PDB file of C-alpha atoms in Angstrom:
ATOM      1  CA  MET A  10       0.000   0.000   0.000  1.00  0.00           C
ATOM      2  CA  LYS A  11       1.520   3.292  -1.115  1.00  0.00           C
ATOM      3  CA  ILE A  12       0.998   6.160   1.322  1.00  0.00           C
ATOM      4  CA  ASN A  13       0.751   9.666  -0.107  1.00  0.00           C
ATOM      5  CA  ILE A  14      -0.938  12.899   0.941  1.00  0.00           C
ATOM      6  CA  PRO A  15      -4.310  12.157  -0.751  1.00  0.00           C
ATOM      7  CA  THR A  16      -4.423   8.740   0.941  1.00  0.00           C
ATOM      8  CA  MET A  17      -3.468  10.295   4.274  1.00  0.00           C
ATOM      9  CA  LEU A  18      -6.334  12.775   3.909  1.00  0.00           C
ATOM     10  CA  THR A  19      -8.719   9.895   3.261  1.00  0.00           C
ATOM     11  CA  TRP A  20      -7.475   8.114   6.404  1.00  0.00           C
ATOM     12  CA  LEU A  21      -7.901  11.379   8.310  1.00  0.00           C
ATOM     13  CA  ARG A  22     -11.545  11.494   7.214  1.00  0.00           C
ATOM     14  CA  ILE A  23     -12.059   7.992   8.608  1.00  0.00           C
ATOM     15  CA  LEU A  24     -10.313   8.870  11.877  1.00  0.00           C
ATOM     16  CA  LEU A  25     -12.522  11.954  12.305  1.00  0.00           C
ATOM     17  CA  ILE A  26     -15.683   9.799  12.322  1.00  0.00           C
ATOM     18  CA  PRO A  27     -15.347   8.476  15.903  1.00  0.00           C
ATOM     19  CA  ILE A  28     -14.416  11.986  17.041  1.00  0.00           C
ATOM     20  CA  PHE A  29     -17.564  13.717  15.826  1.00  0.00           C
ATOM     21  CA  VAL A  30     -19.779  10.767  16.805  1.00  0.00           C
ATOM     22  CA  GLY A  31     -18.146  10.492  20.231  1.00  0.00           C
ATOM     23  CA  ALA A  32     -18.650  14.196  20.874  1.00  0.00           C
ATOM     24  CA  PHE A  33     -22.414  13.618  20.903  1.00  0.00           C
ATOM     25  CA  TYR A  34     -21.921  11.235  23.837  1.00  0.00           C
ATOM     26  CA  TRP A  35     -19.611  13.435  25.881  1.00  0.00           C
ATOM     27  CA  PRO A  36     -20.145  12.914  29.654  1.00  0.00           C
ATOM     28  CA  GLU A  37     -22.679  15.755  29.918  1.00  0.00           C
ATOM     29  CA  ASN A  38     -24.859  14.026  27.326  1.00  0.00           C
ATOM     30  CA  LEU A  39     -24.487  10.515  28.747  1.00  0.00           C
ATOM     31  CA  ARG A  40     -26.824  11.388  31.590  1.00  0.00           C
ATOM     32  CA  LYS A  41     -29.685  11.359  29.132  1.00  0.00           C
ATOM     33  CA  LEU A  42     -28.996  10.226  25.576  1.00  0.00           C
ATOM     34  CA  SER A  43     -32.244  11.731  24.310  1.00  0.00           C
ATOM     35  CA  ALA A  44     -31.204  15.185  25.540  1.00  0.00           C
ATOM     36  CA  MET A  45     -30.116  17.660  22.903  1.00  0.00           C
ATOM     37  CA  PRO A  46     -26.369  18.335  22.913  1.00  0.00           C
ATOM     38  CA  SER A  47     -25.232  21.781  23.997  1.00  0.00           C
ATOM     39  CA  HIS A  48     -24.522  24.558  21.507  1.00  0.00           C
ATOM     40  CA  GLU A  49     -20.772  24.120  22.035  1.00  0.00           C
ATOM     41  CA  VAL A  50     -21.020  20.413  21.197  1.00  0.00           C
ATOM     42  CA  ASN A  51     -23.055  21.233  18.088  1.00  0.00           C
ATOM     43  CA  VAL A  52     -20.433  23.737  16.925  1.00  0.00           C
ATOM     44  CA  PHE A  53     -17.559  21.313  17.563  1.00  0.00           C
ATOM     45  CA  ILE A  54     -19.274  18.478  15.699  1.00  0.00           C
ATOM     46  CA  THR A  55     -20.124  20.759  12.782  1.00  0.00           C
ATOM     47  CA  VAL A  56     -16.513  21.923  12.478  1.00  0.00           C
ATOM     48  CA  VAL A  57     -15.171  18.351  12.601  1.00  0.00           C
ATOM     49  CA  PHE A  58     -17.670  17.206   9.961  1.00  0.00           C
ATOM     50  CA  ALA A  59     -16.842  20.235   7.796  1.00  0.00           C
ATOM     51  CA  ILE A  60     -13.128  19.351   7.951  1.00  0.00           C
ATOM     52  CA  ALA A  61     -13.963  15.781   6.959  1.00  0.00           C
ATOM     53  CA  ALA A  62     -16.125  17.039   4.067  1.00  0.00           C
ATOM     54  CA  ILE A  63     -13.303  19.298   2.853  1.00  0.00           C
ATOM     55  CA  THR A  64     -10.865  16.371   2.826  1.00  0.00           C
ATOM     56  CA  ASP A  65     -13.417  14.499   0.699  1.00  0.00           C
ATOM     57  CA  TRP A  66     -12.941  17.076  -2.043  1.00  0.00           C
ATOM     58  CA  LEU A  67      -9.262  17.768  -1.383  1.00  0.00           C
ATOM     59  CA  ASP A  68      -7.933  14.209  -1.528  1.00  0.00           C
ATOM     60  CA  GLY A  69      -9.458  13.595  -4.966  1.00  0.00           C
ATOM     61  CA  TYR A  70      -8.281  16.966  -6.266  1.00  0.00           C
ATOM     62  CA  LEU A  71      -4.696  16.444  -5.072  1.00  0.00           C
ATOM     63  CA  ALA A  72      -4.600  12.852  -6.319  1.00  0.00           C
ATOM     64  CA  ARG A  73      -5.501  14.018  -9.826  1.00  0.00           C
ATOM     65  CA  ARG A  74      -3.341  17.148  -9.769  1.00  0.00           C
ATOM     66  CA  TRP A  75      -0.238  15.348  -8.469  1.00  0.00           C
ATOM     67  CA  ASN A  76      -0.952  12.164 -10.419  1.00  0.00           C
ATOM     68  CA  GLN A  77      -1.050  10.149  -7.205  1.00  0.00           C
ATOM     69  CA  THR A  78      -4.123   8.084  -7.966  1.00  0.00           C
ATOM     70  CA  SER A  79      -4.017   4.440  -6.935  1.00  0.00           C
ATOM     71  CA  ALA A  80      -6.303   1.417  -6.854  1.00  0.00           C
ATOM     72  CA  PHE A  81      -6.250   1.451  -3.055  1.00  0.00           C
ATOM     73  CA  GLY A  82      -7.103   5.147  -2.934  1.00  0.00           C
ATOM     74  CA  ALA A  83      -9.958   4.611  -5.392  1.00  0.00           C
ATOM     75  CA  PHE A  84     -11.283   1.901  -3.054  1.00  0.00           C
ATOM     76  CA  LEU A  85     -10.747   3.746   0.243  1.00  0.00           C
ATOM     77  CA  ASP A  86     -12.155   7.151  -0.776  1.00  0.00           C
ATOM     78  CA  PRO A  87     -15.791   6.091  -1.368  1.00  0.00           C
ATOM     79  CA  VAL A  88     -15.653   3.846   1.716  1.00  0.00           C
ATOM     80  CA  ALA A  89     -14.615   6.831   3.834  1.00  0.00           C
ATOM     81  CA  ASP A  90     -17.380   8.978   2.290  1.00  0.00           C
ATOM     82  CA  LYS A  91     -20.086   6.435   2.985  1.00  0.00           C
ATOM     83  CA  LEU A  92     -18.916   5.770   6.544  1.00  0.00           C
ATOM     84  CA  MET A  93     -18.864   9.497   7.256  1.00  0.00           C
ATOM     85  CA  VAL A  94     -22.364  10.148   5.890  1.00  0.00           C
ATOM     86  CA  ALA A  95     -23.867   7.004   7.451  1.00  0.00           C
ATOM     87  CA  ALA A  96     -22.396   7.803  10.872  1.00  0.00           C
ATOM     88  CA  ALA A  97     -23.716  11.369  10.745  1.00  0.00           C
ATOM     89  CA  LEU A  98     -27.201  10.296   9.643  1.00  0.00           C
ATOM     90  CA  ILE A  99     -27.484   7.574  12.296  1.00  0.00           C
ATOM     91  CA  VAL A 100     -26.563  10.024  15.046  1.00  0.00           C
ATOM     92  CA  LEU A 101     -28.955  12.634  13.639  1.00  0.00           C
ATOM     93  CA  VAL A 102     -31.749  10.057  13.633  1.00  0.00           C
ATOM     94  CA  GLU A 103     -31.064   9.177  17.269  1.00  0.00           C
ATOM     95  CA  PHE A 104     -31.335  12.809  18.311  1.00  0.00           C
ATOM     96  CA  GLY A 105     -34.506  13.328  16.292  1.00  0.00           C
ATOM     97  CA  ARG A 106     -32.992  15.679  13.737  1.00  0.00           C
ATOM     98  CA  VAL A 107     -33.556  13.452  10.687  1.00  0.00           C
ATOM     99  CA  GLY A 108     -36.365  11.031   9.913  1.00  0.00           C
ATOM    100  CA  ALA A 109     -35.401   7.355   9.793  1.00  0.00           C
ATOM    101  CA  ILE A 110     -36.963   6.936   6.329  1.00  0.00           C
ATOM    102  CA  VAL A 111     -34.805   9.717   4.857  1.00  0.00           C
ATOM    103  CA  ALA A 112     -31.694   8.187   6.441  1.00  0.00           C
ATOM    104  CA  LEU A 113     -32.601   4.725   5.114  1.00  0.00           C
ATOM    105  CA  ILE A 114     -33.107   6.092   1.598  1.00  0.00           C
ATOM    106  CA  ILE A 115     -29.701   7.786   1.572  1.00  0.00           C
ATOM    107  CA  ILE A 116     -27.746   4.973   3.239  1.00  0.00           C
ATOM    108  CA  GLY A 117     -29.552   2.282   1.244  1.00  0.00           C
ATOM    109  CA  ARG A 118     -28.767   4.057  -2.016  1.00  0.00           C
ATOM    110  CA  GLU A 119     -25.078   4.291  -1.108  1.00  0.00           C
ATOM    111  CA  ILE A 120     -24.934   0.544  -0.455  1.00  0.00           C
ATOM    112  CA  ALA A 121     -26.882  -0.328  -3.605  1.00  0.00           C
ATOM    113  CA  VAL A 122     -24.863   1.911  -5.930  1.00  0.00           C
ATOM    114  CA  SER A 123     -21.570   0.736  -4.412  1.00  0.00           C
ATOM    115  CA  ALA A 124     -22.575  -2.889  -5.002  1.00  0.00           C
ATOM    116  CA  LEU A 125     -23.651  -2.020  -8.557  1.00  0.00           C
ATOM    117  CA  ARG A 126     -20.320  -0.341  -9.296  1.00  0.00           C
ATOM    118  CA  GLU A 127     -18.360  -3.289  -7.925  1.00  0.00           C
ATOM    119  CA  TRP A 128     -20.377  -5.691 -10.054  1.00  0.00           C
ATOM    120  CA  MET A 129     -19.954  -3.526 -13.162  1.00  0.00           C
ATOM    121  CA  ALA A 130     -16.224  -3.261 -12.440  1.00  0.00           C
ATOM    122  CA  GLY A 131     -16.054  -7.046 -12.340  1.00  0.00           C
ATOM    123  CA  GLU A 132     -17.709  -7.040 -15.754  1.00  0.00           C
ATOM    124  CA  GLY A 133     -15.152  -4.524 -17.041  1.00  0.00           C
ATOM    125  CA  GLN A 134     -17.705  -1.722 -17.376  1.00  0.00           C
ATOM    126  CA  ARG A 135     -17.175   0.413 -14.276  1.00  0.00           C
ATOM    127  CA  SER A 136     -16.920   3.564 -16.400  1.00  0.00           C
ATOM    128  CA  SER A 137     -20.561   3.219 -17.441  1.00  0.00           C
ATOM    129  CA  VAL A 138     -21.634   3.848 -13.829  1.00  0.00           C
ATOM    130  CA  GLY A 139     -19.009   6.462 -13.011  1.00  0.00           C
ATOM    131  CA  VAL A 140     -19.859   9.530 -10.954  1.00  0.00           C
ATOM    132  CA  ALA A 141     -22.413  11.637 -12.840  1.00  0.00           C
ATOM    133  CA  MET A 142     -23.342  15.295 -12.359  1.00  0.00           C
ATOM    134  CA  ILE A 143     -26.574  14.377 -10.552  1.00  0.00           C
ATOM    135  CA  GLY A 144     -24.492  12.393  -8.079  1.00  0.00           C
ATOM    136  CA  LYS A 145     -22.250  15.401  -7.445  1.00  0.00           C
ATOM    137  CA  VAL A 146     -25.234  17.696  -6.937  1.00  0.00           C
ATOM    138  CA  LYS A 147     -26.789  15.154  -4.556  1.00  0.00           C
ATOM    139  CA  THR A 148     -23.581  14.951  -2.535  1.00  0.00           C
ATOM    140  CA  THR A 149     -23.277  18.748  -2.293  1.00  0.00           C
ATOM    141  CA  VAL A 150     -26.877  19.219  -1.129  1.00  0.00           C
ATOM    142  CA  GLN A 151     -26.540  16.296   1.268  1.00  0.00           C
ATOM    143  CA  MET A 152     -23.355  17.643   2.873  1.00  0.00           C
ATOM    144  CA  ILE A 153     -24.823  21.133   3.348  1.00  0.00           C
ATOM    145  CA  ALA A 154     -27.985  19.631   4.864  1.00  0.00           C
ATOM    146  CA  ILE A 155     -25.999  17.497   7.308  1.00  0.00           C
ATOM    147  CA  LEU A 156     -23.887  20.503   8.347  1.00  0.00           C
ATOM    148  CA  PHE A 157     -27.049  22.533   9.072  1.00  0.00           C
ATOM    149  CA  LEU A 158     -28.602  19.659  11.031  1.00  0.00           C
ATOM    150  CA  LEU A 159     -25.436  19.092  13.040  1.00  0.00           C
ATOM    151  CA  PHE A 160     -25.209  22.804  13.897  1.00  0.00           C
ATOM    152  CA  TRP A 161     -28.970  22.818  14.623  1.00  0.00           C
ATOM    153  CA  ASP A 162     -29.182  26.219  16.363  1.00  0.00           C
ATOM    154  CA  ASP A 163     -30.356  29.256  14.416  1.00  0.00           C
ATOM    155  CA  ILE A 164     -27.612  31.634  13.269  1.00  0.00           C
ATOM    156  CA  ASP A 165     -27.959  35.296  14.228  1.00  0.00           C
ATOM    157  CA  LEU A 166     -26.920  37.357  11.201  1.00  0.00           C
ATOM    158  CA  GLY A 167     -27.416  40.677  12.949  1.00  0.00           C
ATOM    159  CA  ALA A 168     -29.144  43.223  10.728  1.00  0.00           C
ATOM    160  CA  LEU A 169     -29.859  40.482   8.179  1.00  0.00           C
ATOM    161  CA  GLY A 170     -32.004  38.622  10.694  1.00  0.00           C
ATOM    162  CA  VAL A 171     -31.820  34.988  11.793  1.00  0.00           C
ATOM    163  CA  PHE A 172     -30.890  32.070   9.528  1.00  0.00           C
ATOM    164  CA  PRO A 173     -32.989  28.992  10.473  1.00  0.00           C
ATOM    165  CA  THR A 174     -30.535  26.092  10.134  1.00  0.00           C
ATOM    166  CA  GLN A 175     -33.089  23.536  11.343  1.00  0.00           C
ATOM    167  CA  LEU A 176     -35.618  24.529   8.688  1.00  0.00           C
ATOM    168  CA  TRP A 177     -33.126  24.615   5.843  1.00  0.00           C
ATOM    169  CA  GLY A 178     -31.432  21.458   7.061  1.00  0.00           C
ATOM    170  CA  HIS A 179     -34.747  19.600   6.889  1.00  0.00           C
ATOM    171  CA  ILE A 180     -35.625  21.060   3.476  1.00  0.00           C
ATOM    172  CA  LEU A 181     -32.225  20.222   1.999  1.00  0.00           C
ATOM    173  CA  ILE A 182     -32.063  16.690   3.432  1.00  0.00           C
ATOM    174  CA  VAL A 183     -35.449  15.911   1.835  1.00  0.00           C
ATOM    175  CA  ILE A 184     -34.170  17.341  -1.472  1.00  0.00           C
ATOM    176  CA  ALA A 185     -31.014  15.222  -1.046  1.00  0.00           C
ATOM    177  CA  ALA A 186     -33.141  12.107  -0.498  1.00  0.00           C
ATOM    178  CA  PHE A 187     -35.107  12.884  -3.683  1.00  0.00           C
ATOM    179  CA  LEU A 188     -31.866  13.416  -5.636  1.00  0.00           C
ATOM    180  CA  THR A 189     -30.594  10.188  -4.096  1.00  0.00           C
ATOM    181  CA  LEU A 190     -33.468   8.256  -5.682  1.00  0.00           C
ATOM    182  CA  LEU A 191     -32.997  10.057  -9.007  1.00  0.00           C
ATOM    183  CA  SER A 192     -29.274   9.343  -9.076  1.00  0.00           C
ATOM    184  CA  MET A 193     -29.853   5.676  -8.225  1.00  0.00           C
ATOM    185  CA  ALA A 194     -32.350   5.435 -11.085  1.00  0.00           C
ATOM    186  CA  TYR A 195     -29.765   7.077 -13.368  1.00  0.00           C
ATOM    187  CA  TYR A 196     -27.074   4.531 -12.448  1.00  0.00           C
ATOM    188  CA  LEU A 197     -29.486   1.609 -12.749  1.00  0.00           C
ATOM    189  CA  LYS A 198     -30.513   2.832 -16.209  1.00  0.00           C
ATOM    190  CA  ALA A 199     -26.842   3.053 -17.222  1.00  0.00           C
ATOM    191  CA  ALA A 200     -26.298  -0.529 -16.053  1.00  0.00           C
ATOM    192  CA  LEU A 201     -29.573  -1.839 -17.500  1.00  0.00           C
ATOM    193  CA  PRO A 202     -28.145  -3.185 -20.782  1.00  0.00           C
ATOM    194  CA  LYS A 203     -25.654  -5.300 -18.834  1.00  0.00           C
ATOM    195  CA  LEU A 204     -28.300  -6.384 -16.325  1.00  0.00           C
ATOM    196  CA  ARG A 205     -30.573  -7.516 -19.152  1.00  0.00           C
ATOM    197  CA  GLY A 206     -27.724  -9.504 -20.588  1.00  0.00           C
ATOM    198  CA  GLN A 207     -27.500 -11.463 -17.367  1.00  0.00           C
TER     199      GLN A 207
END
């Protein structure tokens, strides 16, 4: 396994997962798991998740720019992404910030599309189910929604008023779930000729 900066960033993203999940269960929250975390905990978790999300973009960008792509990196990167999103959604469900159905749609799609890509790769046609624009839009909306829902508290913008992160987090996560279904349909359609052949 060749270690380079993009791969290290991917590993960092994985290592950040237990940190932002564990912060929800800091001693003050262990007294009552259904209690809402404090504002400070929300801010900390949001910052940690934001750092992880930035590494998601940065590791791929650096790997391409520095020509440091590898088979292991191509395997590890999507695994890290899915672990990060799944962990965040599960915690958000537990604290009542996301509906279980929305979380199941998003996590289920990630598992299904990953399995589809692995199968298509085994058939030598991975490129036909490569990342499409709708998938990128879905990921962007999903990440912003999760950040809002992790932060949770409204943001005081002074003279501009108050930005309702809860409201926009809920709106965007529903949009992300809808885009999730659309993107899954897109990938299934792309793989349909091969599926029919089986």
